[in-house]
PDB file of C-alpha atoms in Angstrom:
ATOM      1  CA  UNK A1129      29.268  16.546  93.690  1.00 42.00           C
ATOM      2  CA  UNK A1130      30.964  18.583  96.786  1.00 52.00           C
ATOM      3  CA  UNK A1131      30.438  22.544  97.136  1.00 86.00           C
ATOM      4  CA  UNK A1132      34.455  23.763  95.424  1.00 95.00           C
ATOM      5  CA  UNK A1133      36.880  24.872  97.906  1.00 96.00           C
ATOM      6  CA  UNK A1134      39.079  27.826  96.189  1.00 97.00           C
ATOM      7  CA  UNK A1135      42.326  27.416  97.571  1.00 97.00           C
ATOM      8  CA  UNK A1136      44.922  29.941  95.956  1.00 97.00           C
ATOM      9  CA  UNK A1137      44.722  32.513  93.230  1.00 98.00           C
ATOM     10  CA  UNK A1138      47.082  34.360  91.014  1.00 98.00           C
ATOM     11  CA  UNK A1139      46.956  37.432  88.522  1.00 98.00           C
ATOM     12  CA  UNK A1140      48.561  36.112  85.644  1.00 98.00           C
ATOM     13  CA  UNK A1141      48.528  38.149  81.918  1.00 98.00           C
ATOM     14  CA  UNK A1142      45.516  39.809  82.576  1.00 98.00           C
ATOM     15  CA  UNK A1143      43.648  36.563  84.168  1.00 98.00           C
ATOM     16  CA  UNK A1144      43.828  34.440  86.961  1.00 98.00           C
ATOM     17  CA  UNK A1145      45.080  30.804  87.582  1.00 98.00           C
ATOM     18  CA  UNK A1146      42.972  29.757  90.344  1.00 98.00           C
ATOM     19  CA  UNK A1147      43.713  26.102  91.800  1.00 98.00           C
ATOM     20  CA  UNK A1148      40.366  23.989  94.048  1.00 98.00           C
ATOM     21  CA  UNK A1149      39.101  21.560  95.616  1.00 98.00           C
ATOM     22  CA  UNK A1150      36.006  19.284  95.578  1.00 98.00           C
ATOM     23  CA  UNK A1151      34.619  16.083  96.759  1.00 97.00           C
ATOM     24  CA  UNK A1152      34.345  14.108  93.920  1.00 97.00           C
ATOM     25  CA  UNK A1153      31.844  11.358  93.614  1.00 97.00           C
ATOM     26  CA  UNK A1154      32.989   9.569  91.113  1.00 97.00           C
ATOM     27  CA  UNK A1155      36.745   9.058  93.130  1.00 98.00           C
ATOM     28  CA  UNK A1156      35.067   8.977  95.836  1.00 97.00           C
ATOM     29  CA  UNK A1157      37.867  11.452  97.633  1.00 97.00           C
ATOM     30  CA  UNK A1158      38.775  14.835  97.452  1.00 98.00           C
ATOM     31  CA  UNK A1159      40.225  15.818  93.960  1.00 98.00           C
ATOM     32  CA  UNK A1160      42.150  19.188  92.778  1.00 98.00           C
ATOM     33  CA  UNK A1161      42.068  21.085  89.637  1.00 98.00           C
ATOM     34  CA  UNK A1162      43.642  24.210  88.070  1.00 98.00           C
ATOM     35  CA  UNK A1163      41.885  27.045  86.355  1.00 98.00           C
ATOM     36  CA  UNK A1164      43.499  29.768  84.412  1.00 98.00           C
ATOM     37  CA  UNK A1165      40.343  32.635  83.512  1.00 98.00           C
ATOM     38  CA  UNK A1166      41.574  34.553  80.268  1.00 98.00           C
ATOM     39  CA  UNK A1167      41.022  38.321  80.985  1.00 98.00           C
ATOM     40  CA  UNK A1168      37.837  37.586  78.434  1.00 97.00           C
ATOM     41  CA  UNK A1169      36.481  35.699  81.343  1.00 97.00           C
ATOM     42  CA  UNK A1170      35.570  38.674  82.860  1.00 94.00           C
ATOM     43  CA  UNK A1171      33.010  39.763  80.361  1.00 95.00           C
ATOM     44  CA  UNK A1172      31.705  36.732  78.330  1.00 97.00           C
ATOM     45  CA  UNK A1173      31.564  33.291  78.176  1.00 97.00           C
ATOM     46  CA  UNK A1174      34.777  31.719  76.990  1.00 98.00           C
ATOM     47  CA  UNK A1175      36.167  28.119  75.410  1.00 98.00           C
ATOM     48  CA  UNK A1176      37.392  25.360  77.500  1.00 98.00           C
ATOM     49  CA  UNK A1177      40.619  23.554  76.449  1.00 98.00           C
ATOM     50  CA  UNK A1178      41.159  20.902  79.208  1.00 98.00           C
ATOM     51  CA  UNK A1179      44.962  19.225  79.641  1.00 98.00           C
ATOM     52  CA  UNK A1180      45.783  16.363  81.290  1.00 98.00           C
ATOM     53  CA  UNK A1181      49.343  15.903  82.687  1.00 98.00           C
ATOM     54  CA  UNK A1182      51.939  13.397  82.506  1.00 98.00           C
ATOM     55  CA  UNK A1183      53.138  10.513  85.402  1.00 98.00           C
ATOM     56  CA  UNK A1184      53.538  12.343  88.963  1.00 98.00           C
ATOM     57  CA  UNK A1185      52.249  15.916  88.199  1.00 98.00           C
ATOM     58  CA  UNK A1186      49.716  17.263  89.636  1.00 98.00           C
ATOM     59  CA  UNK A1187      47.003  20.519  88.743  1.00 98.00           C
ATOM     60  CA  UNK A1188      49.405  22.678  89.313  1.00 98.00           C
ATOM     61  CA  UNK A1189      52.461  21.231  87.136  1.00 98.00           C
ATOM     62  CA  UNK A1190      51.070  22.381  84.061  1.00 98.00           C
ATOM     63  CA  UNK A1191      50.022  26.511  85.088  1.00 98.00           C
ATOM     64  CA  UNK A1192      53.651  26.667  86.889  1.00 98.00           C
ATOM     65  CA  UNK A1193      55.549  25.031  83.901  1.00 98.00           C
ATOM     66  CA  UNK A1194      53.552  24.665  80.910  1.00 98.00           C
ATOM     67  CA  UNK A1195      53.812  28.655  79.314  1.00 98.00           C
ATOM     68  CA  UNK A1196      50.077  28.244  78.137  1.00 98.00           C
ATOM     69  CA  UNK A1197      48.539  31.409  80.193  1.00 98.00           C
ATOM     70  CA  UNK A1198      50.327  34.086  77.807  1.00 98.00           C
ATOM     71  CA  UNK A1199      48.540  32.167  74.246  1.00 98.00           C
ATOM     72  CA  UNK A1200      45.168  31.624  76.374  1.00 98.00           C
ATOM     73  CA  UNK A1201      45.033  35.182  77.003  1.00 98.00           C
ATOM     74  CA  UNK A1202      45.275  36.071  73.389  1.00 98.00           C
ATOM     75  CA  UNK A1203      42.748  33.610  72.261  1.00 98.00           C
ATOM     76  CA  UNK A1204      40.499  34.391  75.378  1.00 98.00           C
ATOM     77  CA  UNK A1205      40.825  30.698  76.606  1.00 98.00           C
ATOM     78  CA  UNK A1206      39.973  29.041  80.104  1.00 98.00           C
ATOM     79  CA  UNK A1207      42.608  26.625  80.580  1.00 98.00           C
ATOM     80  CA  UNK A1208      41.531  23.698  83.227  1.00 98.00           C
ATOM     81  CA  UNK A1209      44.385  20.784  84.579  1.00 98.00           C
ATOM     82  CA  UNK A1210      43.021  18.482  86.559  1.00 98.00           C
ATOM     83  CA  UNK A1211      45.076  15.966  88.907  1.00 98.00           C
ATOM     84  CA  UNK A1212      46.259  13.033  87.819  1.00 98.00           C
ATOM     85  CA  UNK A1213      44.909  10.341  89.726  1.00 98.00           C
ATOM     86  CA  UNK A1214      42.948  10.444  93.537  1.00 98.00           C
ATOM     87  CA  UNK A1215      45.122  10.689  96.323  1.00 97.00           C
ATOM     88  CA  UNK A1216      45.563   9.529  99.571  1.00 96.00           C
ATOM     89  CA  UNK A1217      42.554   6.976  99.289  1.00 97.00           C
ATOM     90  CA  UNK A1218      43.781   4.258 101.992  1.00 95.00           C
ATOM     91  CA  UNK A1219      44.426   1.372  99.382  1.00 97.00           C
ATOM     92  CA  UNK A1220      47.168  -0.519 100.058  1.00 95.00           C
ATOM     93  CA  UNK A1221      50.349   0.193  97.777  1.00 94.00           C
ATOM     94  CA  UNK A1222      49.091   3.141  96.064  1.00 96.00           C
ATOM     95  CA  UNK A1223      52.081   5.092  96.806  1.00 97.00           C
ATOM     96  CA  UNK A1224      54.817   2.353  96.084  1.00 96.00           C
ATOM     97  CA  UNK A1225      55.341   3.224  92.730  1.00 97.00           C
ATOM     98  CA  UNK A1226      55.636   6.123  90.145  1.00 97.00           C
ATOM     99  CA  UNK A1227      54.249   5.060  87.263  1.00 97.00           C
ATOM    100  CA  UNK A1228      50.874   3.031  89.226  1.00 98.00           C
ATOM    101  CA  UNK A1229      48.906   4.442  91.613  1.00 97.00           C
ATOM    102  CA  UNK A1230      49.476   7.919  92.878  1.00 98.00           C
ATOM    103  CA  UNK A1231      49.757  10.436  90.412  1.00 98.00           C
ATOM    104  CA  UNK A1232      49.365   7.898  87.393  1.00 98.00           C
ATOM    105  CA  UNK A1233      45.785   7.240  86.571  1.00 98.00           C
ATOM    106  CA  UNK A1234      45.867   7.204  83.186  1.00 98.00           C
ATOM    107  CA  UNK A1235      42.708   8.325  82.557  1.00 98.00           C
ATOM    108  CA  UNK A1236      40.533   5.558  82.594  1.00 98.00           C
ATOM    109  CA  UNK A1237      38.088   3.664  85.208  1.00 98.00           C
ATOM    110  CA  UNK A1238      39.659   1.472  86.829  1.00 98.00           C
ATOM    111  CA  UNK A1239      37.201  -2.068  86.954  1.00 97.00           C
ATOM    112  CA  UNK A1240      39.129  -4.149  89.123  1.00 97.00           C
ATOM    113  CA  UNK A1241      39.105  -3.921  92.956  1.00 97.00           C
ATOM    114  CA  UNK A1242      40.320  -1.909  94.943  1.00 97.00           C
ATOM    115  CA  UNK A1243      41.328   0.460  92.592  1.00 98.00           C
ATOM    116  CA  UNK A1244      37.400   1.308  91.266  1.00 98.00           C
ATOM    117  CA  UNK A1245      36.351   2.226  94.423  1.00 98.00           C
ATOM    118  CA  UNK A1246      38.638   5.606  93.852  1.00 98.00           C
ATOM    119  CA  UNK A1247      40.687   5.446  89.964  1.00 98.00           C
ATOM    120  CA  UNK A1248      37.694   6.627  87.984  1.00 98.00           C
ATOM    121  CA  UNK A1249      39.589   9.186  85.940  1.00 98.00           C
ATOM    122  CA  UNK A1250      37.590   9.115  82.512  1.00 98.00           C
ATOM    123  CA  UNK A1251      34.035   9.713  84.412  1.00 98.00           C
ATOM    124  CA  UNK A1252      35.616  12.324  86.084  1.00 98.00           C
ATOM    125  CA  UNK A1253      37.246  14.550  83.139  1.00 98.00           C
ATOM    126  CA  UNK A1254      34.288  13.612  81.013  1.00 98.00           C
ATOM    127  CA  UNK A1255      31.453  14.108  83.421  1.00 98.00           C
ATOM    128  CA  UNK A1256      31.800  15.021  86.960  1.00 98.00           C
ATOM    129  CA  UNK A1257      35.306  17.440  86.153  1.00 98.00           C
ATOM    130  CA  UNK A1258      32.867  19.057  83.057  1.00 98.00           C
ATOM    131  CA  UNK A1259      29.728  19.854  84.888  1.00 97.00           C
ATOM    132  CA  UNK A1260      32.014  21.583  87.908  1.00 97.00           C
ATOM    133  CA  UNK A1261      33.398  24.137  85.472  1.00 98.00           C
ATOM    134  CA  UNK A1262      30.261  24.557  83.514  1.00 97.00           C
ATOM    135  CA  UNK A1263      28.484  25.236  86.681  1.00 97.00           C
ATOM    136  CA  UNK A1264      31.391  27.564  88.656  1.00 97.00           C
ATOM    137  CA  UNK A1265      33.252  29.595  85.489  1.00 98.00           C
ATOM    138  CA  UNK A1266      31.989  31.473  82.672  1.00 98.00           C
ATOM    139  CA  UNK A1267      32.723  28.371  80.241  1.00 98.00           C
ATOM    140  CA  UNK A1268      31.230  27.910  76.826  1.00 97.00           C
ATOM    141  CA  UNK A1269      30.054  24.239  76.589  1.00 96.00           C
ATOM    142  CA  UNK A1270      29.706  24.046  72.844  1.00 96.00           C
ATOM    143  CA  UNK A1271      33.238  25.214  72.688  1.00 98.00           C
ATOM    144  CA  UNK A1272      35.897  22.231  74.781  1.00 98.00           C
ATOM    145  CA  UNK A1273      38.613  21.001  73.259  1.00 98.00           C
ATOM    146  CA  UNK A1274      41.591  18.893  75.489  1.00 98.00           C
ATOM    147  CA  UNK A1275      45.417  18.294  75.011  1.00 98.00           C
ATOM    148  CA  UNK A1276      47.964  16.692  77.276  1.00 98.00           C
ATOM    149  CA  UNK A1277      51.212  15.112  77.521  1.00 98.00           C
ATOM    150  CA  UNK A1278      52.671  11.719  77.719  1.00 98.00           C
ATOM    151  CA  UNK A1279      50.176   9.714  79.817  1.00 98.00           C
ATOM    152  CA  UNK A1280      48.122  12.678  79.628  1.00 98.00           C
ATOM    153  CA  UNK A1281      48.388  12.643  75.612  1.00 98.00           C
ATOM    154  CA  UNK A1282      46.852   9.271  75.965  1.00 98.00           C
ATOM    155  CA  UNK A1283      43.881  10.703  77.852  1.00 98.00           C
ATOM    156  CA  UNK A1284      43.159  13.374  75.527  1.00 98.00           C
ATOM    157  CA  UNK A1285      43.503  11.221  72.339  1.00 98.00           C
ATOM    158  CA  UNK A1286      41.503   8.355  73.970  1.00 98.00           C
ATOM    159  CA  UNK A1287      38.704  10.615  75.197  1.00 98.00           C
ATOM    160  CA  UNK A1288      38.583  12.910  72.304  1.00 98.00           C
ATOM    161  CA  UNK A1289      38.229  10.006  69.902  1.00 98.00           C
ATOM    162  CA  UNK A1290      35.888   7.842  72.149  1.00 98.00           C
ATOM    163  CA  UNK A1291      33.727  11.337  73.041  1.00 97.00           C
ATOM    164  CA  UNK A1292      33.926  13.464  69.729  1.00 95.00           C
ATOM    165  CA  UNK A1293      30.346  15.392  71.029  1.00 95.00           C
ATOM    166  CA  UNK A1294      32.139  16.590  74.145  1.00 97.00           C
ATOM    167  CA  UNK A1295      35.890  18.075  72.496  1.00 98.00           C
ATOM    168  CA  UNK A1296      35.641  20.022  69.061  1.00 97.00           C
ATOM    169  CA  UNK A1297      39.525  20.020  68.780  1.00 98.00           C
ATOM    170  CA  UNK A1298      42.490  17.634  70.481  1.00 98.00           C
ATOM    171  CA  UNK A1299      46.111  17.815  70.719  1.00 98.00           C
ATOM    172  CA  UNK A1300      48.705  15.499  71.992  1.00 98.00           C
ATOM    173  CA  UNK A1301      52.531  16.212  73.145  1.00 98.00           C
ATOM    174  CA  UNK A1302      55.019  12.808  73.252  1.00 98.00           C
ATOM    175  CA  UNK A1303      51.823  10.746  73.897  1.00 98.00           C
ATOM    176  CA  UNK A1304      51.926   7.306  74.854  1.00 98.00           C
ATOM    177  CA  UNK A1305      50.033   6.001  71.630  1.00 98.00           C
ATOM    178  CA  UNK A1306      49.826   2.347  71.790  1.00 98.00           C
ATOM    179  CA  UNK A1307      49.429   1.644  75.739  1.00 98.00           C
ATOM    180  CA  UNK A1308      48.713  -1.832  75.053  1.00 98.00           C
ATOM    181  CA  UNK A1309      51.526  -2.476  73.270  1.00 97.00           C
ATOM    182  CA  UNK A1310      54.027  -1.043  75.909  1.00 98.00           C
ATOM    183  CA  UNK A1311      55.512  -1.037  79.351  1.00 98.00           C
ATOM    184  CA  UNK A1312      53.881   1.555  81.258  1.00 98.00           C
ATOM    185  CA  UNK A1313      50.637   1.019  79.630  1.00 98.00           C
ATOM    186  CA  UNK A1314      50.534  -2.987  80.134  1.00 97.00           C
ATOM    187  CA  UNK A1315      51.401  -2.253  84.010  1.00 98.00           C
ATOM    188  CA  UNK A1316      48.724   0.081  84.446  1.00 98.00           C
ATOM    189  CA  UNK A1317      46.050  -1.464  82.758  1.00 98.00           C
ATOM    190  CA  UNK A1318      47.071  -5.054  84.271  1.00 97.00           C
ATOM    191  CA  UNK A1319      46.387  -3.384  87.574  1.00 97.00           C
ATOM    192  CA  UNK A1320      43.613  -1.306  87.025  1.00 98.00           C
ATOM    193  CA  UNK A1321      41.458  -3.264  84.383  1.00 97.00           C
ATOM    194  CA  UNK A1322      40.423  -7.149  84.171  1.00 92.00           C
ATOM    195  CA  UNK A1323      42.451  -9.385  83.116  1.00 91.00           C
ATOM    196  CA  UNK A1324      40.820  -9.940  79.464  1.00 90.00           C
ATOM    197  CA  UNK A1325      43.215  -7.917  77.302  1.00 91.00           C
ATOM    198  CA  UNK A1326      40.807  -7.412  74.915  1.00 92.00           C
ATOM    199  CA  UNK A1327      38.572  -4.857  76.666  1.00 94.00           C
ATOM    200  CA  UNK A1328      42.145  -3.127  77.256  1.00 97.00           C
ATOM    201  CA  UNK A1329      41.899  -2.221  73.677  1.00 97.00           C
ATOM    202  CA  UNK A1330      38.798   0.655  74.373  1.00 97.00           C
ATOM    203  CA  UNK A1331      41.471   2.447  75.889  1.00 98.00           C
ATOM    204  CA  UNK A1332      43.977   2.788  73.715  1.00 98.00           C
ATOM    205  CA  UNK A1333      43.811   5.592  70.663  1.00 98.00           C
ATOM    206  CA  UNK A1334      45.734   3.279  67.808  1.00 98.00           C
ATOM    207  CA  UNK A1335      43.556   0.458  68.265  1.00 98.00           C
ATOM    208  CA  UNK A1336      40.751   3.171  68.681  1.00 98.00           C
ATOM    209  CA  UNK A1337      41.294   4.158  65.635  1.00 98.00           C
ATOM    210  CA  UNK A1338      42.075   1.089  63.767  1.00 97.00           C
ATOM    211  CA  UNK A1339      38.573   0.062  65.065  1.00 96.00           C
ATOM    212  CA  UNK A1340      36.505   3.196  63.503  1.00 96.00           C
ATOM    213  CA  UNK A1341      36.915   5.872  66.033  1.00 97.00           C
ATOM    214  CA  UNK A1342      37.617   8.728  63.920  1.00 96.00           C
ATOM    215  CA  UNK A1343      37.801  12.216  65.184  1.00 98.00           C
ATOM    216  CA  UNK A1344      36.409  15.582  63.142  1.00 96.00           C
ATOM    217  CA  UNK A1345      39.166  17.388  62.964  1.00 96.00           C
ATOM    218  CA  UNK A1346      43.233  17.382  62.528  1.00 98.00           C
ATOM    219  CA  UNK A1347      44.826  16.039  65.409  1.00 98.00           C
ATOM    220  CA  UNK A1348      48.452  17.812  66.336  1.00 98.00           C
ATOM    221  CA  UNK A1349      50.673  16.017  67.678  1.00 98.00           C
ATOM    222  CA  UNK A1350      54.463  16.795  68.916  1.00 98.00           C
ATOM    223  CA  UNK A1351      57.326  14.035  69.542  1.00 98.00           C
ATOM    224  CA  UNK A1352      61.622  14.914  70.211  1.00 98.00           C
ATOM    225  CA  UNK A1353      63.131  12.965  68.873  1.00 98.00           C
ATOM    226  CA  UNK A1354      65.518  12.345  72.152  1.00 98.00           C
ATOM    227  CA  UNK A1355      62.871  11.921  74.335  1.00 98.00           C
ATOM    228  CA  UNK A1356      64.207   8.907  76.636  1.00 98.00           C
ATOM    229  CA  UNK A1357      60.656   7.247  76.362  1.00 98.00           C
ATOM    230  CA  UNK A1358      60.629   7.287  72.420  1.00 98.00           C
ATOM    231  CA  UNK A1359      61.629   3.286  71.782  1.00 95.00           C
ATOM    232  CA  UNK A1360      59.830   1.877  74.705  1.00 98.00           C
ATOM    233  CA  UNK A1361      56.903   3.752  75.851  1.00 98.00           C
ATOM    234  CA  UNK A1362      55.001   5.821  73.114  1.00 98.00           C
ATOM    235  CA  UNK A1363      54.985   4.250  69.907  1.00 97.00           C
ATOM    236  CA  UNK A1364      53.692   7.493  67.398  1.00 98.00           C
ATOM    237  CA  UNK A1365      54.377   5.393  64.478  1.00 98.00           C
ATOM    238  CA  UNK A1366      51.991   2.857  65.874  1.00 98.00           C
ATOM    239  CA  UNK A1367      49.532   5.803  65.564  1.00 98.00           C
ATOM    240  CA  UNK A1368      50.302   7.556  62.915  1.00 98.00           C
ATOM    241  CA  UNK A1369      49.549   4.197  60.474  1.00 98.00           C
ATOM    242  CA  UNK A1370      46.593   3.523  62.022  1.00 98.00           C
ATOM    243  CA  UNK A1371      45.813   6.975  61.129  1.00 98.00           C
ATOM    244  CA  UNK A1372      47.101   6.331  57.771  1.00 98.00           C
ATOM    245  CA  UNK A1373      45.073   3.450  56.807  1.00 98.00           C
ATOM    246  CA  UNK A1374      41.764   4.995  58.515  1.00 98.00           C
ATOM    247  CA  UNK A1375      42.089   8.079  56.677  1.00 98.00           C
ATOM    248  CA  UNK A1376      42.363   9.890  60.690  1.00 98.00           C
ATOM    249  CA  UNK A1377      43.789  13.552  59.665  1.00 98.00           C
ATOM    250  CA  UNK A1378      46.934  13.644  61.740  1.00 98.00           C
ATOM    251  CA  UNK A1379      49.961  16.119  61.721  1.00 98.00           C
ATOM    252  CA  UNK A1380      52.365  14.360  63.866  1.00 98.00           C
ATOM    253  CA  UNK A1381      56.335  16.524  64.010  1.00 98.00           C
ATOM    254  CA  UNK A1382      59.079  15.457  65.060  1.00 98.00           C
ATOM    255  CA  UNK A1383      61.973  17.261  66.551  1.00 98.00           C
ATOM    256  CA  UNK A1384      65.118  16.808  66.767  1.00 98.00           C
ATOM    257  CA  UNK A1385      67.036  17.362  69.642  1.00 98.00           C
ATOM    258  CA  UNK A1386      63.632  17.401  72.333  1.00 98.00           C
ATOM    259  CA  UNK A1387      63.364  15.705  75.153  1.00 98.00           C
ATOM    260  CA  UNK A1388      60.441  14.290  77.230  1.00 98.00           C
ATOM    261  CA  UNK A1389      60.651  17.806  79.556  1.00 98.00           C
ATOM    262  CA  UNK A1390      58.473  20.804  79.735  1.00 98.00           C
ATOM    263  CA  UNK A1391      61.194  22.128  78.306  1.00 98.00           C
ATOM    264  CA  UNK A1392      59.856  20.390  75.115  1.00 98.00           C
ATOM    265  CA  UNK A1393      56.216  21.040  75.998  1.00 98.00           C
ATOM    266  CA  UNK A1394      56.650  24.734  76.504  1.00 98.00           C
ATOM    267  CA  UNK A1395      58.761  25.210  73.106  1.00 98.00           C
ATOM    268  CA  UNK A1396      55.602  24.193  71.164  1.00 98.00           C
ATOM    269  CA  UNK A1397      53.172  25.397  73.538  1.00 98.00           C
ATOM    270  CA  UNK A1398      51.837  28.285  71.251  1.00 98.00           C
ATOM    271  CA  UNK A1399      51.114  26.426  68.207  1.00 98.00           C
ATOM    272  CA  UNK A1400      48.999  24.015  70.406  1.00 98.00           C
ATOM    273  CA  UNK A1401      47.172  26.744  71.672  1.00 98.00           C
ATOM    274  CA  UNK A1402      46.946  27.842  67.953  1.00 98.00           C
ATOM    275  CA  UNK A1403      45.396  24.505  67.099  1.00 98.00           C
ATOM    276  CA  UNK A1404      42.880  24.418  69.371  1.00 98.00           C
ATOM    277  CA  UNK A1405      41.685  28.306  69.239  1.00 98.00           C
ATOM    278  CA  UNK A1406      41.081  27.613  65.470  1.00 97.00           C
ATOM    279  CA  UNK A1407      38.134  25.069  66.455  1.00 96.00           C
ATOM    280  CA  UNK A1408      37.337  26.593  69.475  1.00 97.00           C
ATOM    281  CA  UNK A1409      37.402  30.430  68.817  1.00 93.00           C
ATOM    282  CA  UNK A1410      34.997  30.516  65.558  1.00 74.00           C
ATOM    283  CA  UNK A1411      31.511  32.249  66.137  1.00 50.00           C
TER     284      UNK A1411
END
C-alpha cells in the first residue's frame, strides 16, 4: 500500500473535502479518493459512510455535486468517494466505451484477463480503500456504513449484504438491482468475470438476497420514477420481492417526476444521511 499523496483541499461547512492519491496494490495503479472531515474530525474519532459513484464519475463527482457535506457536518460524518474504476492501466480498449472499462468498474474483481491484473474494485473498497482511511483520518472502524448510486448502488448493496461485519447501515439511490438480469450489468460482467453465469450471481444483491444474504438493518432506497434507466437497467422490483419473500427490511420510494441526475440524488440527499447517522451515530 503506497505512502497517500494529498492533492487539493477545501474548507467546506466547518470541514474539509480533501481529494488523494495512492498506489494501490490491489489495482495495481495509482487510484484517487475523496475525503470530506466533519468539523468533529478535529477533536474525536468520527463514522465512516463510504459512497460509490455511478458510470464515468470520478472521487470528486460526488463532493462537487452530491450536497452531502452540509448533513455530514451535522451528524459529525467523514464522507469518503472513491474512483470508479483504475485508470490509465495500458490494457487495450479500456477507454472505448462508457459503460466498460474506464470509469465503470462496478465494484467487483474482475477474474478474467486482462482486466484482473488492474479491475479489483471490491478488494479495494473493502480492504485496501478501508485500512488507508483507518490508518490516515480520525475514522471510527466500528462505525462504516456505505451508499451509492446507480452502478454505485449496486456496490453498496452487494458489499453491504456480502460484508455485513464491515457496514452497520447501507443505502442505495436508482441502483442497478438485478445486474444479471440487465444490459449494463450482462456487458460488464461478460467482460470482467468468466464465462459461467452462475458465479455472476455473487455479485448481484437480488439474487444475494434470494440466496440468504440478509443485511441487519433497513435498507433505504430511492428510485424517480422518470429516470431514463428505470425499464432497462435497474430493476427495483426485482429487489424489492426478493426482499419480500426473504423477509430483507427494505423501504424502497418512488418519485415521481425524478430523473437519473444528481439533481435526483441531491433532493434526497439528507434523509440518506439521516439513515445512515441513525446506525452510525449511537454511542
Amino acid at each position: 500500500m503506497g505512502s497517500l499523496k494529498p492533492v487539493e483541499e477545501h474548507r467546506c461547512f466547518g470541514g474539509t473535502v480533501g481529494f488523494y492519491r495512492h498506489r494501490s496494490e490491489a489495482c495495481s495503479c495509482e487510484m484517487g479518493f475523496s475525503v470530506y472531515l466533519p468539523p468533529q474530525a478535529g477533536e474525536e474519532l468520527v463514522p465512516v459512510l463510504y459512497y460509490l459513484a455511478g458510470l464515468t464519475c470520478t472521487e470528486e463527482t460526488f463532493q462537487i455535486k452530491g450536497g452531502a457535506q452540509r448533513y455530514a457536518a451535522e451528524h459529525g460524518i467523514m464522507l469518503v468517494a472513491p474512483d470508479t474504476s483504475p485508470r490509465n492501466t495500458g490494457i487495450e480498449g479500456e477507454d472505448e466505451d462508457w459503460d466498460f472499462g474506464t470509469g465503470a468498474g462496478f465494484y467487483i474483481d474482475a477474474t478474467r484477463e486482462p482486466w484482473s491484473a488492474h479491475y479489483n474494485m471490491y478488494t479495494y473498497v473493502t480492504e485496501e480503500l478501508r485500512q488507508t482511511v483507518l490508518e490516515n483520518f480520525p475514522a471510527r472502524g466500528d462505525a462504516q456504513g456505505i451508499f451509492g448510486h446507480s452502478m454505485g448502488g449496486h456496490g453498496a448493496l452487494t458489499l453491504a449484504l456480502k460484508n455485513p461485519d464491515l457496514y452497520c447501515s447501507v443505502s442505495a439511490l436508482a441502483p442497478i438491482c438485478h445486474p444479471t438480469d440487465v444490459p449494463w450489468g450482462k456487458k460488464a460482467f461478460g467482460g470482467y468475470l468468466d464465462p459461467n453465469e452462475e458465479t455472476w450471481r455473487e455479485h448481484d444483491a437480488t439474487e444475494l438476497v434470494r440466496r440468504g444474504r440478509i443485511f441487519d438493518g433497513t435498507i433505504l432506497v430511492d428510485q424517480g420514477l422518470d429516470d431514463q434507466f428505470l425499464g432497462e437497467q435497474l430493476s427495483p422490483e426485482a429487489f424489492e420481492r426478493a426482499c419480500e419473500e426473504a423477509k430483507q427490511p427494505l423501504i424502497l420510494r418512488r418519485h415521481a417526476g425524478y430523473d437519473h441526475s444528481y439533481y435526483f440524488i441531491s433532493t434526497f440527499m439528507e434523509e440518506h444521511i439521516s439513515h445512515h447517522a441513525a446506525r452510525l451515530c449511537r454511542e
